[in-house]
XYZ file of C-alpha atoms in Angstrom:
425
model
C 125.152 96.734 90.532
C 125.216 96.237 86.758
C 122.043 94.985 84.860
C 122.016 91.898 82.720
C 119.227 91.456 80.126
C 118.437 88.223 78.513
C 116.136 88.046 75.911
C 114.453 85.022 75.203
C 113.961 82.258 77.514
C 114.374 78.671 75.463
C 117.028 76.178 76.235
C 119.708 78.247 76.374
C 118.216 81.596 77.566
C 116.245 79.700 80.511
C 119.583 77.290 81.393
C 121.565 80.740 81.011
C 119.295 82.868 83.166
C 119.246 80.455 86.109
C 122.996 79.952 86.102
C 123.407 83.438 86.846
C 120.618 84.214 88.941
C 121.879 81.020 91.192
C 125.443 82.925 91.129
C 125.417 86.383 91.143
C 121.492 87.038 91.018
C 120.683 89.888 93.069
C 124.335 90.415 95.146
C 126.309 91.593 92.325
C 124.180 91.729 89.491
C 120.287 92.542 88.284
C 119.479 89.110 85.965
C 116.606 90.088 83.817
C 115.138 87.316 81.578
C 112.592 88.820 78.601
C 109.966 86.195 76.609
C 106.739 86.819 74.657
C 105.718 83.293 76.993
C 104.862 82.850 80.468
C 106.194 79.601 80.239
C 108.718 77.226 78.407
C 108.996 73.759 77.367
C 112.308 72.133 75.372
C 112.039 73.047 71.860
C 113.132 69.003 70.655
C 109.515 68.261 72.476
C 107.312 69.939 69.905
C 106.345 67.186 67.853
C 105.230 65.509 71.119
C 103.034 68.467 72.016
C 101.680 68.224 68.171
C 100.837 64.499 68.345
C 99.062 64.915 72.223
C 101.758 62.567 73.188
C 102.722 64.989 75.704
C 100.897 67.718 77.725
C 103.039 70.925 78.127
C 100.959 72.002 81.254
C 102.563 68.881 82.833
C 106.153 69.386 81.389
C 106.528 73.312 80.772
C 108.304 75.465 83.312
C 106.358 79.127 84.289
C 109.117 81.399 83.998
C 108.008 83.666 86.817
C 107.973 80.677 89.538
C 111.314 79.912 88.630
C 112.605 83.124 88.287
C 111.475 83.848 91.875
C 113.062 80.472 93.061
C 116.451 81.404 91.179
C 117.130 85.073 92.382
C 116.724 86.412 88.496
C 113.515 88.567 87.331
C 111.039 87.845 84.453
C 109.424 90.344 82.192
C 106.998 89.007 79.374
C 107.150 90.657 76.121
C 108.221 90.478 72.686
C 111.439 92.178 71.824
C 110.805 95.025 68.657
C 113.690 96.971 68.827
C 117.599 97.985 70.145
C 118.955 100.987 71.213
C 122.606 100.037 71.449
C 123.091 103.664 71.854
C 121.671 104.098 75.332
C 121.781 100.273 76.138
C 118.050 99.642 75.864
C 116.002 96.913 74.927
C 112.423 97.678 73.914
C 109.551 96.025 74.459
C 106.732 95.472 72.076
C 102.970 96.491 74.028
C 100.923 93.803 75.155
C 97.293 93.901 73.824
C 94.724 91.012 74.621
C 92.475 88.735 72.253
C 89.877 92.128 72.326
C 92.771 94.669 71.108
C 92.985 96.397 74.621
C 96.237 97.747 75.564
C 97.185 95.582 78.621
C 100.764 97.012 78.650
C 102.418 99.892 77.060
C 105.683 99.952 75.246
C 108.916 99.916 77.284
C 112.585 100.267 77.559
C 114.599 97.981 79.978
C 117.947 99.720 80.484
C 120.969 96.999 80.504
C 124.744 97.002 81.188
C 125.523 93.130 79.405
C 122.805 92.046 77.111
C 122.496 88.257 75.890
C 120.218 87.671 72.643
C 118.840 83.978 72.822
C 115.850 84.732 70.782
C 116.512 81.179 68.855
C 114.997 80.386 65.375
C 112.134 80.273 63.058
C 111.405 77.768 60.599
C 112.250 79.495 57.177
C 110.077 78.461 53.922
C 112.210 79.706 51.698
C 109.955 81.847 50.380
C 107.275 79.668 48.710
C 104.347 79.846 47.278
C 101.229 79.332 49.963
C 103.059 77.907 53.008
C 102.308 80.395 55.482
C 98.739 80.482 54.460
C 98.319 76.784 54.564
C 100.962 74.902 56.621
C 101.555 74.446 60.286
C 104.850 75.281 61.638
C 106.456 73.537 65.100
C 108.749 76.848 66.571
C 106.351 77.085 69.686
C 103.935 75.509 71.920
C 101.055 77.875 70.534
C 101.616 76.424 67.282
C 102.086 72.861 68.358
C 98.780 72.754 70.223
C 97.586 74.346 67.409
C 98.460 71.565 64.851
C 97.096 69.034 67.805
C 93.761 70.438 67.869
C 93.267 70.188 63.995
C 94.498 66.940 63.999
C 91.924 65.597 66.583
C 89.426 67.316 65.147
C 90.258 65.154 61.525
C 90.514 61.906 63.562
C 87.159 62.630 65.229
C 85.686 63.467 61.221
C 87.596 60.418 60.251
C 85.688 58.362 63.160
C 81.793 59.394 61.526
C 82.916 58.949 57.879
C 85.625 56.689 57.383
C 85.574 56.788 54.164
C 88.865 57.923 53.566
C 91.864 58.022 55.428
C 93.546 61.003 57.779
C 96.466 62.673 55.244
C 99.163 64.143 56.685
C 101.922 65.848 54.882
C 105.634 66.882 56.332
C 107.800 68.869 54.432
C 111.699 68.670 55.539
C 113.501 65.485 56.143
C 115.269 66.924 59.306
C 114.867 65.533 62.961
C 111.776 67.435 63.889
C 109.683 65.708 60.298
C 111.041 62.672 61.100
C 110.195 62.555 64.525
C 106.613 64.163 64.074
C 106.136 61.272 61.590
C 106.609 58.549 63.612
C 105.000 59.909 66.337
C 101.657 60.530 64.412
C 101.668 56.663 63.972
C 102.308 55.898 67.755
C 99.211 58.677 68.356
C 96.815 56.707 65.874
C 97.043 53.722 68.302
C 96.118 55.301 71.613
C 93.570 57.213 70.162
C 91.673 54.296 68.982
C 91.799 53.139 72.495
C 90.039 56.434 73.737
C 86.848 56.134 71.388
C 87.568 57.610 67.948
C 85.949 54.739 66.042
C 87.487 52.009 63.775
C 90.568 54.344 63.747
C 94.361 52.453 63.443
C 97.715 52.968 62.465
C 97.208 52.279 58.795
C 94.211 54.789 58.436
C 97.055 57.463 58.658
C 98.904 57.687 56.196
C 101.903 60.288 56.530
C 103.775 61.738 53.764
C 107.323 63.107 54.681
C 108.808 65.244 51.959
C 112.578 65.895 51.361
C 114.325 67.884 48.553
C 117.308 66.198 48.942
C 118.440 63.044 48.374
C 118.213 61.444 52.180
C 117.156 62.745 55.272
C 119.039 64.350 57.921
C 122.109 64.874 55.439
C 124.217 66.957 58.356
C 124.709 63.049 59.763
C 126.633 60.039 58.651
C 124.786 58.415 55.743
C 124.363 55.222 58.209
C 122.102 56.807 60.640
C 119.943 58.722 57.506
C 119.670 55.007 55.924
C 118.515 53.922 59.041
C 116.435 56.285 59.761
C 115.007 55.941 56.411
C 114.383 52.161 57.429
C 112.249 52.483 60.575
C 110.174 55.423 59.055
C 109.013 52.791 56.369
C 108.274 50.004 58.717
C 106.000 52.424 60.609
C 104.522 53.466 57.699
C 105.504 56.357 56.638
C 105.543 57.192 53.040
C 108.829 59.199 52.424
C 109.413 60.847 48.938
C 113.198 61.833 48.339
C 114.384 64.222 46.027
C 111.239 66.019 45.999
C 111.002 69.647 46.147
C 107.486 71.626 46.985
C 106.872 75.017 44.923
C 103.611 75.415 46.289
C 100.925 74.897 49.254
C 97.619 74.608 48.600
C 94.512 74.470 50.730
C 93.955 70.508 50.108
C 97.863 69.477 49.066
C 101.281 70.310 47.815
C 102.793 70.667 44.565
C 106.013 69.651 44.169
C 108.305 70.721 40.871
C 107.075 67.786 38.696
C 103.511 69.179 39.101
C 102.354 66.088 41.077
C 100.055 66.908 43.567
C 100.319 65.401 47.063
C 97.304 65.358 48.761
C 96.881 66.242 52.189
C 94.394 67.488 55.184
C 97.024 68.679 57.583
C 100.610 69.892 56.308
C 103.786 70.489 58.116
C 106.604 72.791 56.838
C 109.996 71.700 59.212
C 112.462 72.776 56.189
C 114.784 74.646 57.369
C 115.589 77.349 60.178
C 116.122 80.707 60.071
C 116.640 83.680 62.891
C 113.936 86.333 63.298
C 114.229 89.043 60.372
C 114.571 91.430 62.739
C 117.737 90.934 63.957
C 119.254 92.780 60.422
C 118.097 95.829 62.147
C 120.288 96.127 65.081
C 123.623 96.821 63.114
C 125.511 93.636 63.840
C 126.696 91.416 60.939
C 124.025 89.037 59.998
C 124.335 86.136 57.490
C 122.101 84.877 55.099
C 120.308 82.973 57.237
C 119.630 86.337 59.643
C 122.257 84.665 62.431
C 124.480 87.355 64.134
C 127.985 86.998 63.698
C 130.098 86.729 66.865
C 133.661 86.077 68.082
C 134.981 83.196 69.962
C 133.987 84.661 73.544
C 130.538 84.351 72.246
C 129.942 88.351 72.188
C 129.332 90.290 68.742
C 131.875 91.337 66.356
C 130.573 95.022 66.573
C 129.632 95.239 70.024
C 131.476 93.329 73.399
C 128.081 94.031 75.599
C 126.111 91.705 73.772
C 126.353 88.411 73.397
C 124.407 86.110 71.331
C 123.819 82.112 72.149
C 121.813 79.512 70.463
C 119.848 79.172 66.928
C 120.189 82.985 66.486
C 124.033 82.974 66.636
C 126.393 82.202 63.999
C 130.125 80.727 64.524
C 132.283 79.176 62.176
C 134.574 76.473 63.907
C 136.714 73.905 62.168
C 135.719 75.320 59.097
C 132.051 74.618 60.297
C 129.273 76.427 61.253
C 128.105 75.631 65.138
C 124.590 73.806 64.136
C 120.860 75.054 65.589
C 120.853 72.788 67.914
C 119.957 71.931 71.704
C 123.228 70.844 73.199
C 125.019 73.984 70.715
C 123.028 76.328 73.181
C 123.517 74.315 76.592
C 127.082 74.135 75.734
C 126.668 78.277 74.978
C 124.729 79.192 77.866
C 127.242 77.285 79.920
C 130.366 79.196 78.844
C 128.381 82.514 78.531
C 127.960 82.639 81.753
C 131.486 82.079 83.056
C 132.376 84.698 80.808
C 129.674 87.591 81.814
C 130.857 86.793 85.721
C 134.577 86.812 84.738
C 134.159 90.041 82.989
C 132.029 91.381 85.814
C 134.967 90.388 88.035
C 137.729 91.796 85.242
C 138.769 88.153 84.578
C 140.010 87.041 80.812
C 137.264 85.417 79.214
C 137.306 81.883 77.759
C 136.745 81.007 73.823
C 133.604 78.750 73.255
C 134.748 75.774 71.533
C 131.359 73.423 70.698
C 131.811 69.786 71.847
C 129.567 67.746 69.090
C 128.265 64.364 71.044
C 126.393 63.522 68.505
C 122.789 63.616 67.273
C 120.035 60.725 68.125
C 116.565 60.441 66.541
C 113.311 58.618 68.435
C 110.953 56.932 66.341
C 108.351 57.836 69.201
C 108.162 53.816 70.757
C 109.250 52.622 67.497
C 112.807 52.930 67.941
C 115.631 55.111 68.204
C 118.635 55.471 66.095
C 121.730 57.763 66.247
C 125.899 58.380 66.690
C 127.747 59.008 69.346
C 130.978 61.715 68.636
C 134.489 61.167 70.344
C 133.421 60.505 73.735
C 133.671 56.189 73.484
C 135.551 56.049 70.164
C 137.923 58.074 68.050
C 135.674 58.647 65.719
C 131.638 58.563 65.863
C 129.900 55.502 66.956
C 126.406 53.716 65.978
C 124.092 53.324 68.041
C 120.299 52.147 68.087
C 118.100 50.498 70.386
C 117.227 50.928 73.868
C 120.989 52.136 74.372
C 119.858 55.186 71.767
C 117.032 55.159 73.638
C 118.578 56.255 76.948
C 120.958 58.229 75.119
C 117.930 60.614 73.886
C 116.204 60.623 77.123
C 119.391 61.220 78.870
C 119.733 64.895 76.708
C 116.414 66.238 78.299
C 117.918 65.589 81.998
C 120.511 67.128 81.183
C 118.499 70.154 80.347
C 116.162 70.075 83.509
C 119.425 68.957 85.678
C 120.349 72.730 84.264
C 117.241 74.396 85.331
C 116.190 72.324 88.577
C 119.230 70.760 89.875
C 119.909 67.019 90.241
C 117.363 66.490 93.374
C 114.668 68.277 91.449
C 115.045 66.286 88.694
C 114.815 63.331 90.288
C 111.583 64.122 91.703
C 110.347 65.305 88.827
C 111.404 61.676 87.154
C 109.428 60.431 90.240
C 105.983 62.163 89.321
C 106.520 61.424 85.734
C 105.911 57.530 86.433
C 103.259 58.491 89.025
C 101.676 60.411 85.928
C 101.900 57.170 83.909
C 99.641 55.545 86.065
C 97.169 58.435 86.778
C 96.845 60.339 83.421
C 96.143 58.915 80.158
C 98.275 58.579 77.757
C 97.863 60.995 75.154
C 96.250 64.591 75.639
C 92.830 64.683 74.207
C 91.833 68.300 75.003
């Protein structure tokens, strides 16, 4: 019975992991899933998790339960090193808040290994950011960034003397989302007791060197995106690069100072560093290189999906995005059982249906790709609105199957009436 290691456990290692274990988990093959968490929630979801909008212990998945429910086996643990040599991935130790060793280093021996290990945000190397910003690649950090930013809107609430500043940095969906959704937070939490607090006593700066957000879209849905960011509120400076975080505010490369309590870098995205030291081809941007079938160029036991990989199509690279690593994870897996069976394996070819941004309950704007028209289509509204929903179920559809899902739709409006509506712990 060969052994299949996947390490990391976001949307495409999770989706990837059950797919298996559901198919060949424990009759013809070992599935072994590897994550530094216990538990994982849908990366697009952050900025909901930062604004208390959403409360990962409702929505996150423990990666043990469903491991056990899905015939594949979890092991938590950061990933240090590869021995491609003797096919074996090791495993960081595992100390606790108090520096005791909880777990020692170890080596988990594989046949077919899948690297999934996603992306980091990448500051481009400037001055002060990772000293002073808050960055959105994980739960930790989100409820992180949530905690501060109570703990402003409760100093706000005994001296409201000035207003809550928050700085983004990156005009991309995740600062664009996180805006709007700081605005939609500002009026619940007024509701829950933190004084004369509203919408207009946050004021949200969202910073982008270039010259309109979200340039990897059609210029229609940046201009309208543009739009409903300034009818919430949000004050967005184009054309505006930062050289430098400080504790109280960013400089950009005029020398103005933007002032600010909280700051955000979303810039850009970048795989771990560490992925230069297992003697694949990397790119710039630290991505491994791979072929078609979706394993390296150096190496056909391991293949790489999501953020981490890199795959020129069309003349294109595939983007870091969700449905690049659900449509990855998907045809990964046919091709690790078809070469477990000595079948030919298929060529990944990425399906682009488009990208859609939510305004939090402000709106939603996007384009659809090929499916309705020839081309792309505009939409916004509650259609968009569905639209974006609709990519999450597909994601839990993936993990839990339709009848799941459906319950867990079920609870969700049960939850609406029992919970409140933003997460103030």
């Amino acid at each position: 019975m060969e052994t299949i290691v996947i390490v990391g456990g976001g949307a495409g290692g999770l989706e990837l992991a059950t797919y298996l274990g559901n198919k060949i988990g424990k009759k013809k093959a070992n599935v072994i899933l590897i994550d530094r968490n216990s538990t994982h929630l849908w990366k697009p979801l952050l900025h909901e998790v930062a604004t208390g909008s959403l409360d990962d212990g409702t929505d996150a998945v423990s990666y043990r339960a469903h491991a056990t429910h899905h015939n594949f086996s979890f092991r938590q643990g950061t990933m240090s090193g590869l021995d491609r040599e003797n096919k074996q991935v090791i495993i960081a130790p595992i100390y606790n808040e108090e520096g005791e060793l909880l777990v020692a280093e170890r080596r988990i021996a594989y046949d077919k290994l899948v690297l999934a290990i996603g992306s980091q945000s990448n500051d481009f190397g400037t001055k002060g950011v990772k000293e002073n910003c808050f960055f959105l690649d994980g739960s930790e950090q989100a409820k992180m960034f949530q905690k501060r930013f109570l703990e402003s809107v409760l100093k706000f609430s005994f001296n409201d003397d000035h207003d809550v500043k928050i700085a983004i940095v990156g005009g991309g969906a995740t600062g664009i989302e996180l805006s709007a959704d700081l605005y939609n937070a500002a009026a619940h939490l007024n509701d829950y007791g933190f004084g004369k607090l509203k919408r207009t006593n946050i004021n949200v700066t969202l910073i982008e060197a270039g010259p309109r957000l979200i340039p990897a879209l059609t210029e229609k849905v940046s201009a309208a995106a543009l739009s409903e960011l300034t009818k919430t509120g949000v004050d967005v400076r184009l054309n505006t690069m930062v050289t430098e975080a400080l504790e109280d505010g960013l400089i950009t490369k005029d020398g103005e100072k933007i002032e600010a309590d909280l700051m955000v870098w979303a810039a850009g995205v970048k795989a771990p560093e560490f992925t230069k030291e297992f003697g694949f081809e990397t790119n710039r941007l630290n991505q491994i290189e791979i072929k078609n079938t979706l394993q390296t160029t150096v190496d056909d036991s391991v293949y790489v999906i999501g953020d981490c990989a890199a795959l020129i199509q069309d003349g294109k690279p595939i983007p870091p995005r969700a449905q690049a690593a659900h449509q990855m994870a998907k045809v990964c897996g046919k091709n690790i059982v078809a070469a477990l069976e000595g079948k030919p394996l298929q060529s990944f070819k990425f399906n682009d249906k488009g990208s859609l941004l939510s305004f939090s309950h402000f709106g939603t704007v996007g384009n659809l790709m090929g499916n309705l028209t020839k081309g792309d289509m505009f939409i916004e509204g509650k259609i968009a609105r569905m639209a974006y929903l609709s990519l999450y179920r597909m994601h839990q559809v993936a993990l839990h199957g339709w009848v799941k899902t459906a319950l867990i739709l079920l609870v969700g409006q049960i939850n609406r009436f029992l919970r409140p509506s933003m997460k103030l712990h």
